[in-house]
């Protein structure tokens, strides 16, 4: 079945540091890939997505590239801010026949001034 | 409404009692999902509604769990004879027909079974 593995947290970075959160997946066919973010006290919200190989999703300075050859979708940001402190979830959607997103366990990021 | 609304935000109950969790999706969203997140775990799919029918109930962990939805509106997740292992955050999400992989989540119900 489908599965998503993302790096264990928590991750603590200083402001303006470079961020990478690793995500790899197992799926049948050609899934769409997503990063969701959950800020403290809020619901999960879509951060970015990519629907086919070599696509790059980007939003709010975050980027992730769909790598079919390595089945990965790592999240990166060049310079994190305190306001980026949140839990980040990698997810996939297999499409036809599947009605659900499959999520990773989440990675908690704390950015300190 | 403006977003997905869940109630209550917190629920503490005693083992063996029944609980009902409510979800109000975004108006016009035809799809509705329930997920569960146990401490330190990822989101676990429970059930999916398209309108008021549930084509995928594969994630419900036991027959103590049931859910219903009124039209394309409110959904209720019911857990009967709660057990301590049911303690988790229960998340509801909705999506539109045109963008069914983009889910909008509520803030969840934190359920604690003592």
Coordinates of C-alpha atoms in Angstrom, one line a residue:
Chain A
X1 CA 0.0 0.0 0.0
X2 CA 0.9 3.7 -0.1
X3 CA 3.2 5.1 2.5
X4 CA 5.1 8.2 3.4
X5 CA 8.2 8.4 5.5
X6 CA 9.5 11.7 6.7
X7 CA 12.4 12.6 9.0
X8 CA 11.9 12.4 12.7
X9 CA 11.7 15.6 14.6
X10 CA 11.7 17.8 16.4
X11 CA 14.0 20.1 14.4
X12 CA 15.3 23.2 16.0
X13 CA 17.0 25.9 13.9
X14 CA 18.2 29.4 14.4
X15 CA 16.5 32.2 12.4
X16 CA 17.9 32.5 8.9
X17 CA 19.2 28.9 8.9
X18 CA 18.7 26.6 5.9
X19 CA 15.9 24.0 6.3
X20 CA 15.6 20.6 4.8
X21 CA 12.9 18.1 5.8
X22 CA 13.3 14.8 4.1
X23 CA 10.3 12.9 2.7
X24 CA 10.2 9.6 0.7
X25 CA 7.2 7.7 -0.5
X26 CA 6.0 4.3 -1.7
X27 CA 3.0 4.3 -4.0
X28 CA 1.5 2.6 -7.0
X29 CA 1.3 4.6 -10.2
X30 CA 2.1 8.2 -10.3
X31 CA 0.9 10.0 -7.2
X32 CA 0.6 13.7 -6.5
X33 CA 2.7 14.9 -3.6
X34 CA 2.0 17.5 -1.0
X35 CA 3.4 19.3 2.0
X36 CA 0.9 20.4 4.6
X37 CA 1.7 22.7 7.5
X38 CA 0.0 23.0 10.9
X39 CA 0.7 26.2 12.8
X40 CA 0.1 26.2 16.6
X41 CA -3.6 26.1 17.4
X42 CA -4.7 25.9 13.7
X43 CA -5.8 23.1 11.3
X44 CA -3.5 21.6 8.7
X45 CA -3.3 23.7 5.5
X46 CA -1.8 23.0 2.1
X47 CA 1.7 24.5 1.7
X48 CA 2.7 23.3 -1.7
X49 CA 2.2 20.5 -4.2
X50 CA 3.6 18.8 -7.3
X51 CA 1.6 16.5 -9.5
X52 CA 4.2 14.9 -11.8
X53 CA 7.9 14.0 -11.9
X54 CA 10.4 16.9 -11.9
X55 CA 7.7 19.4 -10.9
X56 CA 8.7 21.9 -8.3
X57 CA 6.1 23.1 -5.8
X58 CA 6.8 26.4 -4.1
X59 CA 5.0 28.8 -1.6
X60 CA 6.1 31.2 1.1
X61 CA 9.8 30.6 0.3
X62 CA 9.4 26.9 0.6
X63 CA 10.2 24.5 -2.2
X64 CA 10.0 20.8 -2.9
X65 CA 10.9 18.9 -6.1
X66 CA 9.1 15.7 -7.1
X67 CA 11.9 13.2 -7.7
X68 CA 10.6 10.0 -9.2
X69 CA 14.0 8.3 -9.5
X70 CA 14.5 8.6 -5.7
X71 CA 10.8 8.6 -4.8
X72 CA 11.4 11.8 -2.7
X73 CA 9.8 15.1 -2.1
X74 CA 12.1 17.0 0.3
X75 CA 11.0 20.3 1.7
X76 CA 13.5 23.2 1.7
X77 CA 13.7 26.8 2.6
X78 CA 16.8 29.0 2.3
X79 CA 16.2 31.2 5.4
X80 CA 13.7 30.2 8.1
X81 CA 11.9 32.7 10.3
X82 CA 10.4 32.3 13.7
X83 CA 6.9 32.4 12.1
X84 CA 7.8 29.1 10.3
X85 CA 7.6 27.2 13.5
X86 CA 5.0 24.6 12.9
X87 CA 4.5 20.9 12.2
X88 CA 5.1 19.9 8.6
X89 CA 3.4 16.8 7.0
X90 CA 4.4 15.2 3.7
X91 CA 1.5 13.5 1.9
X92 CA 0.6 11.7 -1.3
X93 CA -2.6 11.2 -3.3
X94 CA -2.7 8.1 -5.6
X95 CA -5.8 9.3 -7.5
X96 CA -8.2 6.9 -9.2
X97 CA -9.6 4.3 -6.8
X98 CA -8.1 6.1 -3.8
X99 CA -10.2 8.6 -1.9
X100 CA -7.6 9.6 0.7
X101 CA -4.4 11.4 1.2
X102 CA -1.7 9.3 2.9
X103 CA 0.3 11.3 5.4
X104 CA 3.7 11.0 7.1
X105 CA 4.0 11.3 10.8
X106 CA 4.9 15.0 10.7
X107 CA 8.0 16.9 11.6
X108 CA 7.9 19.6 14.2
X109 CA 10.1 22.6 13.4
X110 CA 11.0 25.2 16.0
X111 CA 12.9 28.3 14.9
X112 CA 14.6 30.4 17.6
X113 CA 15.6 34.0 17.3
Chain B
X1 CA -18.7 29.1 6.9
X2 CA -15.2 30.4 6.3
X3 CA -13.5 27.2 7.3
X4 CA -14.0 23.7 8.6
X5 CA -15.4 23.8 12.1
X6 CA -15.1 21.0 14.6
X7 CA -16.7 20.7 18.0
X8 CA -16.0 20.2 20.8
X9 CA -12.3 21.2 20.6
X10 CA -11.6 19.1 23.7
X11 CA -13.5 16.1 25.1
X12 CA -12.6 14.2 28.3
X13 CA -14.7 11.0 28.9
X14 CA -14.6 7.9 30.9
X15 CA -13.9 4.5 29.5
X16 CA -17.0 2.8 28.3
X17 CA -19.0 6.0 27.5
X18 CA -20.1 7.0 24.0
X19 CA -18.9 10.2 22.4
X20 CA -20.0 12.2 19.4
X21 CA -17.7 14.5 17.4
X22 CA -19.1 17.1 15.0
X23 CA -17.7 18.5 11.8
X24 CA -19.1 21.4 9.8
X25 CA -17.3 21.5 6.4
X26 CA -16.8 24.4 4.2
X27 CA -20.0 25.3 2.4
X28 CA -20.2 23.7 -1.0
X29 CA -17.6 21.1 -0.4
X30 CA -18.9 17.7 -1.4
X31 CA -16.1 15.6 0.0
X32 CA -15.6 15.1 3.8
X33 CA -12.9 13.1 5.5
X34 CA -12.2 12.0 9.1
X35 CA -8.6 11.3 10.2
X36 CA -7.2 10.4 13.6
X37 CA -3.8 11.4 14.9
X38 CA -2.5 9.6 18.0
X39 CA 0.3 11.1 19.9
X40 CA 3.6 10.8 18.0
X41 CA 1.9 9.2 15.0
X42 CA 0.9 10.3 11.5
X43 CA -2.6 11.0 10.4
X44 CA -4.6 7.8 10.1
X45 CA -7.5 7.8 7.6
X46 CA -10.9 6.8 9.0
X47 CA -13.7 7.5 6.5
X48 CA -14.5 9.5 3.4
X49 CA -17.9 10.9 2.4
X50 CA -19.0 12.1 -1.0
X51 CA -22.2 13.9 -0.3
X52 CA -24.0 11.8 2.3
X53 CA -22.7 8.4 1.1
X54 CA -19.5 6.8 2.3
X55 CA -17.7 5.0 -0.5
X56 CA -14.7 4.3 1.7
X57 CA -15.0 3.2 5.3
X58 CA -11.9 1.2 5.3
X59 CA -10.1 3.1 8.0
X60 CA -12.7 2.7 10.8
X61 CA -10.8 0.7 13.4
X62 CA -13.7 -1.3 14.8
X63 CA -17.5 -1.5 14.8
X64 CA -17.5 0.8 17.8
X65 CA -16.8 3.6 15.3
X66 CA -19.4 5.0 13.0
X67 CA -20.1 8.2 11.1
X68 CA -22.9 9.8 9.2
X69 CA -23.3 12.9 7.1
X70 CA -26.4 15.0 6.4
X71 CA -26.4 15.8 2.7
X72 CA -23.3 17.9 1.9
X73 CA -23.3 19.4 5.4
X74 CA -22.6 18.3 8.9
X75 CA -20.9 15.0 9.8
X76 CA -20.9 13.2 13.1
X77 CA -18.3 10.7 14.2
X78 CA -19.6 8.4 17.0
X79 CA -17.4 6.3 19.1
X80 CA -19.3 3.8 21.3
X81 CA -17.9 2.2 24.5
X82 CA -14.7 4.3 24.3
X83 CA -11.4 2.7 25.2
X84 CA -8.2 4.4 26.3
X85 CA -6.6 3.6 23.0
X86 CA -9.2 5.8 21.3
X87 CA -7.5 8.9 22.9
X88 CA -6.3 11.0 20.0
X89 CA -6.9 14.1 18.0
X90 CA -9.8 13.6 15.5
X91 CA -9.4 15.7 12.4
X92 CA -12.1 16.5 9.9
X93 CA -11.3 17.9 6.4
X94 CA -13.3 18.8 3.4
X95 CA -12.6 19.4 -0.3
X96 CA -14.4 20.6 -3.4
X97 CA -15.3 18.4 -6.4
X98 CA -12.9 20.4 -8.6
X99 CA -9.9 20.0 -6.4
X100 CA -10.4 16.9 -4.4
X101 CA -6.8 16.4 -3.3
X102 CA -6.6 19.8 -1.7
X103 CA -8.0 19.3 1.8
X104 CA -9.1 22.0 4.2
X105 CA -8.7 20.8 7.8
X106 CA -10.5 21.8 11.0
X107 CA -8.5 22.3 14.2
X108 CA -9.5 18.9 15.5
X109 CA -11.1 17.5 18.6
X110 CA -8.7 16.3 21.3
X111 CA -10.3 13.2 22.8
X112 CA -9.0 11.9 26.1
X113 CA -10.4 8.7 27.5
X114 CA -9.7 8.2 31.2

